[in-house]
Amino acid sequence: MFLARVLGSVTSTIKHSDYNSAKLMVVQPIMPDGKDDGASALAVDATGVGRGEIVLVIRQGVAAGLVLNVELPAVRSVIVGVVDDIDIKE
Amino acid sequence: MFLGRVIGKIWATRKDASLKGFRLLVIEPIDHEHKKAGDAFVAVDVVNASDGETIYWVGSREAPNALPDKYGPVDAAVVGIVDQVDA
């Protein structure tokens, strides 16, 4: 799983059926200290998150399938939680 | 999954049997500001995207899951056409 900041969302009418009822969010992967970690990515929102929130994103199909209740989904990244606090021992 | 832009198409008559009938597009990965985010690659297209369109794609083991029989020698699949990115 990786940490990310929600940047916004993507609207899309023509898509694979696994995305039919999915809310597709734009997320910026971040390091635990909050710094950006590479390019932005997309993730299906299974939690109900808003712009600016720090979230937990899984990046593996079987896990995504469990969350979305779809066997062998064409989805890889799913938002599974909102982070309240990150406590790092430097 | 990631955003991308369709920058071309591939014709390949001699190819793996299970790739028969699939459209192969050349995709440039981009970020939410449409900036290039990696090198171009080839993906199977299951949503009939056309040249220049902004799309999103899925890679690794989930790419074959986009195919009708959820199996095949593909490691990237275009799974949606973007109407709008609001980020």
Tab-separated table of C-alpha atoms in Angstrom:
chain	number	residue	atom	x	y	z
A	1	MET	CA	0.000	0.000	0.000
A	2	PHE	CA	1.177	3.548	-0.498
A	3	LEU	CA	0.305	6.956	0.947
A	4	ALA	CA	-1.102	9.622	-1.344
A	5	ARG	CA	-2.796	13.016	-1.336
A	6	VAL	CA	-6.112	13.278	-3.197
A	7	LEU	CA	-5.776	15.898	-5.971
A	8	GLY	CA	-9.185	15.527	-7.582
A	9	SER	CA	-11.178	13.233	-9.830
A	10	VAL	CA	-11.573	11.984	-13.406
A	11	THR	CA	-14.876	11.731	-15.257
A	12	SER	CA	-15.139	9.100	-17.976
A	13	THR	CA	-18.144	7.786	-19.885
A	14	ILE	CA	-16.514	5.230	-22.199
A	15	LYS	CA	-14.735	2.654	-20.016
A	16	HIS	CA	-14.234	-1.003	-19.163
A	17	SER	CA	-17.190	-2.483	-17.224
A	18	ASP	CA	-15.093	-2.898	-14.044
A	19	TYR	CA	-15.072	0.924	-13.848
A	20	ASN	CA	-18.817	1.384	-14.336
A	21	SER	CA	-19.804	2.317	-10.803
A	22	ALA	CA	-16.299	3.407	-9.775
A	23	LYS	CA	-15.374	6.894	-8.583
A	24	LEU	CA	-11.964	7.533	-10.171
A	25	MET	CA	-9.653	9.828	-8.218
A	26	VAL	CA	-6.364	11.517	-9.082
A	27	VAL	CA	-3.844	10.889	-6.290
A	28	GLN	CA	-0.322	12.164	-5.706
A	29	PRO	CA	1.807	9.427	-4.091
A	30	ILE	CA	3.725	10.886	-1.116
A	31	MET	CA	6.487	9.832	1.220
A	32	PRO	CA	5.584	9.516	4.930
A	33	ASP	CA	7.081	12.974	5.464
A	34	GLY	CA	4.568	14.389	2.967
A	35	LYS	CA	6.963	15.027	0.078
A	36	ASP	CA	5.701	14.084	-3.399
A	37	ASP	CA	6.854	10.673	-4.619
A	38	GLY	CA	6.792	10.495	-8.400
A	39	ALA	CA	4.052	11.267	-10.918
A	40	SER	CA	0.356	11.429	-10.024
A	41	ALA	CA	-1.723	8.263	-10.498
A	42	LEU	CA	-5.357	7.168	-10.512
A	43	ALA	CA	-7.175	5.087	-7.934
A	44	VAL	CA	-10.749	3.921	-7.511
A	45	ASP	CA	-12.307	5.428	-4.389
A	46	ALA	CA	-13.834	2.731	-2.187
A	47	THR	CA	-13.915	4.907	0.923
A	48	GLY	CA	-15.526	8.238	0.029
A	49	VAL	CA	-12.640	10.681	0.134
A	50	GLY	CA	-12.273	14.353	-0.728
A	51	ARG	CA	-9.673	16.587	-2.339
A	52	GLY	CA	-6.655	17.276	-0.091
A	53	GLU	CA	-7.079	14.269	2.170
A	54	ILE	CA	-4.155	11.898	2.796
A	55	VAL	CA	-5.225	8.370	1.890
A	56	LEU	CA	-4.065	4.771	1.896
A	57	VAL	CA	-4.014	3.138	-1.551
A	58	ILE	CA	-3.599	-0.541	-2.353
A	59	ARG	CA	-1.808	-1.376	-5.602
A	60	GLN	CA	-2.577	-4.997	-6.386
A	61	GLY	CA	-5.411	-6.605	-8.323
A	62	VAL	CA	-6.466	-9.397	-6.003
A	63	ALA	CA	-6.793	-6.970	-3.096
A	64	ALA	CA	-8.617	-4.524	-5.382
A	65	GLY	CA	-10.967	-7.340	-6.374
A	66	LEU	CA	-11.783	-8.081	-2.737
A	67	VAL	CA	-12.648	-4.440	-2.064
A	68	LEU	CA	-14.670	-3.988	-5.277
A	69	ASN	CA	-16.186	-7.464	-5.108
A	70	VAL	CA	-15.017	-8.217	-8.662
A	71	GLU	CA	-13.063	-11.336	-9.554
A	72	LEU	CA	-9.825	-10.600	-11.510
A	73	PRO	CA	-10.606	-6.880	-11.932
A	74	ALA	CA	-9.000	-4.638	-14.532
A	75	VAL	CA	-8.387	-2.314	-11.578
A	76	ARG	CA	-5.105	-2.166	-9.691
A	77	SER	CA	-5.229	0.801	-7.324
A	78	VAL	CA	-8.024	1.320	-4.797
A	79	ILE	CA	-8.291	3.872	-1.976
A	80	VAL	CA	-8.980	1.882	1.171
A	81	GLY	CA	-8.624	4.429	3.947
A	82	VAL	CA	-8.162	8.019	5.087
A	83	VAL	CA	-5.079	8.723	7.155
A	84	ASP	CA	-5.658	10.715	10.373
A	85	ASP	CA	-2.065	10.832	11.547
A	86	ILE	CA	1.402	9.596	10.555
A	87	ASP	CA	3.860	9.134	13.427
A	88	ILE	CA	7.438	8.506	12.221
A	89	LYS	CA	10.362	7.895	14.602
A	90	GLU	CA	13.298	9.622	12.803
B	1	MET	CA	-3.804	3.019	-13.049
B	2	PHE	CA	-2.376	6.042	-14.852
B	3	LEU	CA	-3.395	8.693	-17.337
B	4	GLY	CA	-2.016	8.556	-20.890
B	5	ARG	CA	-2.343	10.043	-24.328
B	6	VAL	CA	-2.856	7.978	-27.509
B	7	ILE	CA	0.037	8.918	-29.804
B	8	GLY	CA	-0.154	6.117	-32.347
B	9	LYS	CA	-1.287	2.704	-33.459
B	10	ILE	CA	0.542	-0.567	-34.165
B	11	TRP	CA	-0.232	-3.007	-36.969
B	12	ALA	CA	1.297	-6.474	-36.452
B	13	THR	CA	0.105	-9.305	-38.681
B	14	ARG	CA	2.509	-11.931	-37.346
B	15	LYS	CA	1.899	-12.073	-33.611
B	16	ASP	CA	0.889	-14.362	-30.773
B	17	ALA	CA	-2.398	-16.095	-31.646
B	18	SER	CA	-4.175	-14.780	-28.581
B	19	LEU	CA	-3.390	-11.171	-29.632
B	20	LYS	CA	-5.404	-11.624	-32.828
B	21	GLY	CA	-8.184	-9.085	-33.173
B	22	PHE	CA	-6.872	-6.661	-30.545
B	23	ARG	CA	-6.122	-3.027	-31.343
B	24	LEU	CA	-2.611	-2.075	-30.244
B	25	LEU	CA	-2.076	1.595	-29.417
B	26	VAL	CA	1.067	3.571	-28.664
B	27	ILE	CA	0.504	5.377	-25.341
B	28	GLU	CA	2.492	8.167	-23.733
B	29	PRO	CA	2.013	8.179	-19.939
B	30	ILE	CA	1.037	11.649	-18.622
B	31	ASP	CA	0.184	13.171	-15.250
B	32	HIS	CA	-2.959	15.106	-14.276
B	33	GLU	CA	-1.444	18.271	-15.807
B	34	HIS	CA	-0.946	16.430	-19.126
B	35	LYS	CA	2.829	16.505	-18.619
B	36	LYS	CA	4.811	13.529	-19.923
B	37	ALA	CA	5.314	11.037	-17.084
B	38	GLY	CA	7.337	8.282	-18.743
B	39	ASP	CA	8.354	6.667	-21.987
B	40	ALA	CA	5.856	5.640	-24.686
B	41	PHE	CA	4.763	2.002	-24.717
B	42	VAL	CA	2.243	-0.268	-26.447
B	43	ALA	CA	-1.072	-1.250	-24.852
B	44	VAL	CA	-4.026	-3.324	-25.987
B	45	ASP	CA	-7.133	-1.151	-26.384
B	46	VAL	CA	-10.529	-2.404	-25.192
B	47	VAL	CA	-12.415	0.914	-25.371
B	48	ASN	CA	-11.746	2.018	-28.973
B	49	ALA	CA	-9.703	5.077	-28.074
B	50	SER	CA	-8.552	7.219	-30.988
B	51	ASP	CA	-5.428	9.240	-31.754
B	52	GLY	CA	-4.792	12.188	-29.445
B	53	GLU	CA	-7.362	11.180	-26.850
B	54	THR	CA	-6.582	11.247	-23.119
B	55	ILE	CA	-7.096	7.776	-21.683
B	56	TYR	CA	-6.308	5.774	-18.587
B	57	TRP	CA	-4.565	2.422	-18.541
B	58	VAL	CA	-3.768	-0.419	-16.191
B	59	GLY	CA	-0.553	-2.473	-16.130
B	60	SER	CA	0.929	-5.689	-14.785
B	61	ARG	CA	-1.272	-8.647	-13.831
B	62	GLU	CA	-4.410	-6.540	-14.001
B	63	ALA	CA	-3.898	-5.709	-17.710
B	64	PRO	CA	-5.013	-9.173	-18.992
B	65	ASN	CA	-8.032	-8.860	-16.685
B	66	ALA	CA	-9.292	-6.185	-19.086
B	67	LEU	CA	-9.554	-8.761	-21.881
B	68	PRO	CA	-12.794	-10.722	-22.482
B	69	ASP	CA	-11.298	-14.002	-21.254
B	70	LYS	CA	-9.185	-12.214	-18.566
B	71	TYR	CA	-6.103	-13.903	-19.976
B	72	GLY	CA	-3.519	-13.107	-22.658
B	73	PRO	CA	0.047	-11.975	-23.207
B	74	VAL	CA	-0.534	-8.283	-22.425
B	75	ASP	CA	1.040	-6.145	-19.738
B	76	ALA	CA	-0.838	-2.887	-20.399
B	77	ALA	CA	-4.447	-2.202	-21.371
B	78	VAL	CA	-6.317	1.018	-22.125
B	79	VAL	CA	-9.435	0.722	-19.955
B	80	GLY	CA	-11.106	4.125	-20.261
B	81	ILE	CA	-11.370	7.377	-22.210
B	82	VAL	CA	-11.179	10.545	-20.117
B	83	ASP	CA	-13.951	13.154	-20.418
B	84	GLN	CA	-12.379	15.512	-17.895
B	85	VAL	CA	-9.591	15.638	-15.305
B	86	ASP	CA	-10.552	17.857	-12.349
B	87	ALA	CA	-7.427	18.091	-10.207
